C-alpha atoms as one frame of an Amber mdcrd trajectory, in Angstrom:
protein
   0.000   0.000   0.000   1.255   3.472  -0.893   1.226   5.841   2.085   1.344
   9.557   1.427   2.809  12.091   3.797   0.381  14.362   5.624  -0.279  17.775
   4.113   2.387  20.311   4.982   2.470  24.021   4.149   6.256  23.969   4.386
   6.427  21.170   1.820   4.120  23.161  -0.491   6.339  26.245  -0.160   9.405
  24.117  -0.952   7.665  22.771  -4.051   7.268  26.353  -5.298  10.971  26.942
  -4.694  11.786  23.869  -6.789   9.500  25.089  -9.563  11.088  28.546  -9.597
  14.539  26.918  -9.577  13.492  24.943 -12.653  12.351  28.098 -14.431  15.675
  29.731 -13.562  17.575  26.746 -15.021  15.471  26.994 -18.169  16.251  30.685
 -18.675  19.918  30.425 -17.672  20.758  27.401 -19.807  18.557  27.646 -22.897
  19.138  30.286 -25.550  15.676  29.742 -27.019  14.096  30.329 -23.607  15.696
  33.775 -23.550  14.232  34.444 -26.995  10.833  33.306 -25.667  11.286  35.670
 -22.709  11.884  38.619 -25.041   8.922  37.621 -27.206   6.719  37.206 -24.128
   7.689  40.667 -22.893   7.003  42.243 -26.299   3.640  40.513 -26.667   2.508
  41.515 -23.173   3.682  45.059 -23.888   1.718  45.035 -27.142  -1.370  43.781
 -25.348  -1.116  46.581 -22.799  -0.410  49.186 -25.472  -3.338  48.174 -27.687
  -5.590  47.465 -24.691  -6.684  44.105 -26.036  -9.894  42.691 -24.574 -10.133
  39.875 -22.057 -10.813  37.182 -24.657  -7.750  38.298 -26.615  -5.742  38.227
 -23.375  -6.912  34.666 -22.749  -5.765  33.605 -26.208  -2.416  35.354 -25.797
  -1.856  33.866 -22.341  -2.703  30.372 -23.590  -0.304  30.795 -26.510   2.480
  32.035 -24.217   1.864  29.142 -21.831   1.977  26.603 -24.658   5.373  27.847
 -25.798   6.871  27.976 -22.301   5.506  24.559 -21.356   6.792  22.953 -24.538
  10.211  24.605 -24.108  10.431  23.421 -20.488   9.428  19.867 -21.397  11.856
  19.888 -24.327  14.662  20.926 -21.997  13.723  18.280 -19.424  13.675  15.600
 -22.132  17.056  16.748 -23.428  18.587  16.651 -19.935  17.185  13.166 -19.315
  18.359  11.909 -22.704  21.851  13.262 -22.100  22.182  11.425 -18.796  20.525
   8.223 -20.052  22.678   7.995 -23.149  25.799  10.197 -23.131  26.783   8.745
 -26.507  24.829   9.144 -29.712  21.868   6.810 -30.099  19.218   6.899 -32.860
  16.279   6.694 -30.418  17.712   9.509 -28.286  18.015  11.603 -31.436  14.385
  10.862 -32.303  13.286  11.824 -28.766  15.149  15.098 -28.890  13.905  15.876
 -32.407  10.293  15.180 -31.401  10.585  17.411 -28.334  12.124  20.194 -30.424
   9.342  19.733 -32.970   6.769  20.245 -30.214   8.367  23.592 -29.381   8.281
  24.582 -33.049   4.597  23.631 -33.332   3.664  25.613 -30.229   5.723  28.629
 -31.318   4.118  28.585 -34.777   0.668  28.331 -33.207   1.479  31.196 -30.841
   2.639  33.314 -33.755  -0.594  32.639 -35.643  -2.646  33.532 -32.558  -0.588
  36.707 -32.159  -1.243  37.676 -35.772  -4.971  37.010 -35.423  -5.162  39.077
 -32.229  -2.905  41.977 -33.203  -3.485  42.432 -36.956  -6.787  44.306 -36.523
  -4.981  46.903 -34.391  -2.699  47.762 -37.326  -5.502  48.717 -39.720
């Protein structure tokens, strides 16, 4: 039988620290994450400047989340692959390529959402 530890506020606070540490690793170690950070800042600035409505904000936030989540998962997969197989292996390559492809798909989708949301403000 699997016993779980009792609920602890201290443990919950520590879990947030671990999550923030992971975000810091992502930004410090991944060049693309820094590009995403710049893009995120510009898009949020554009949303504030153009005063987009709450539905547009929801779409933008979902798009930003999709990119950041896919980048974080891509990085985690890459780290795990590197430790599991320090030498080249065709399945590791496929794993890394698939994870990178997921980032590309989410970034392309985010760009399309951004165009749909912001294009009317340029007419």
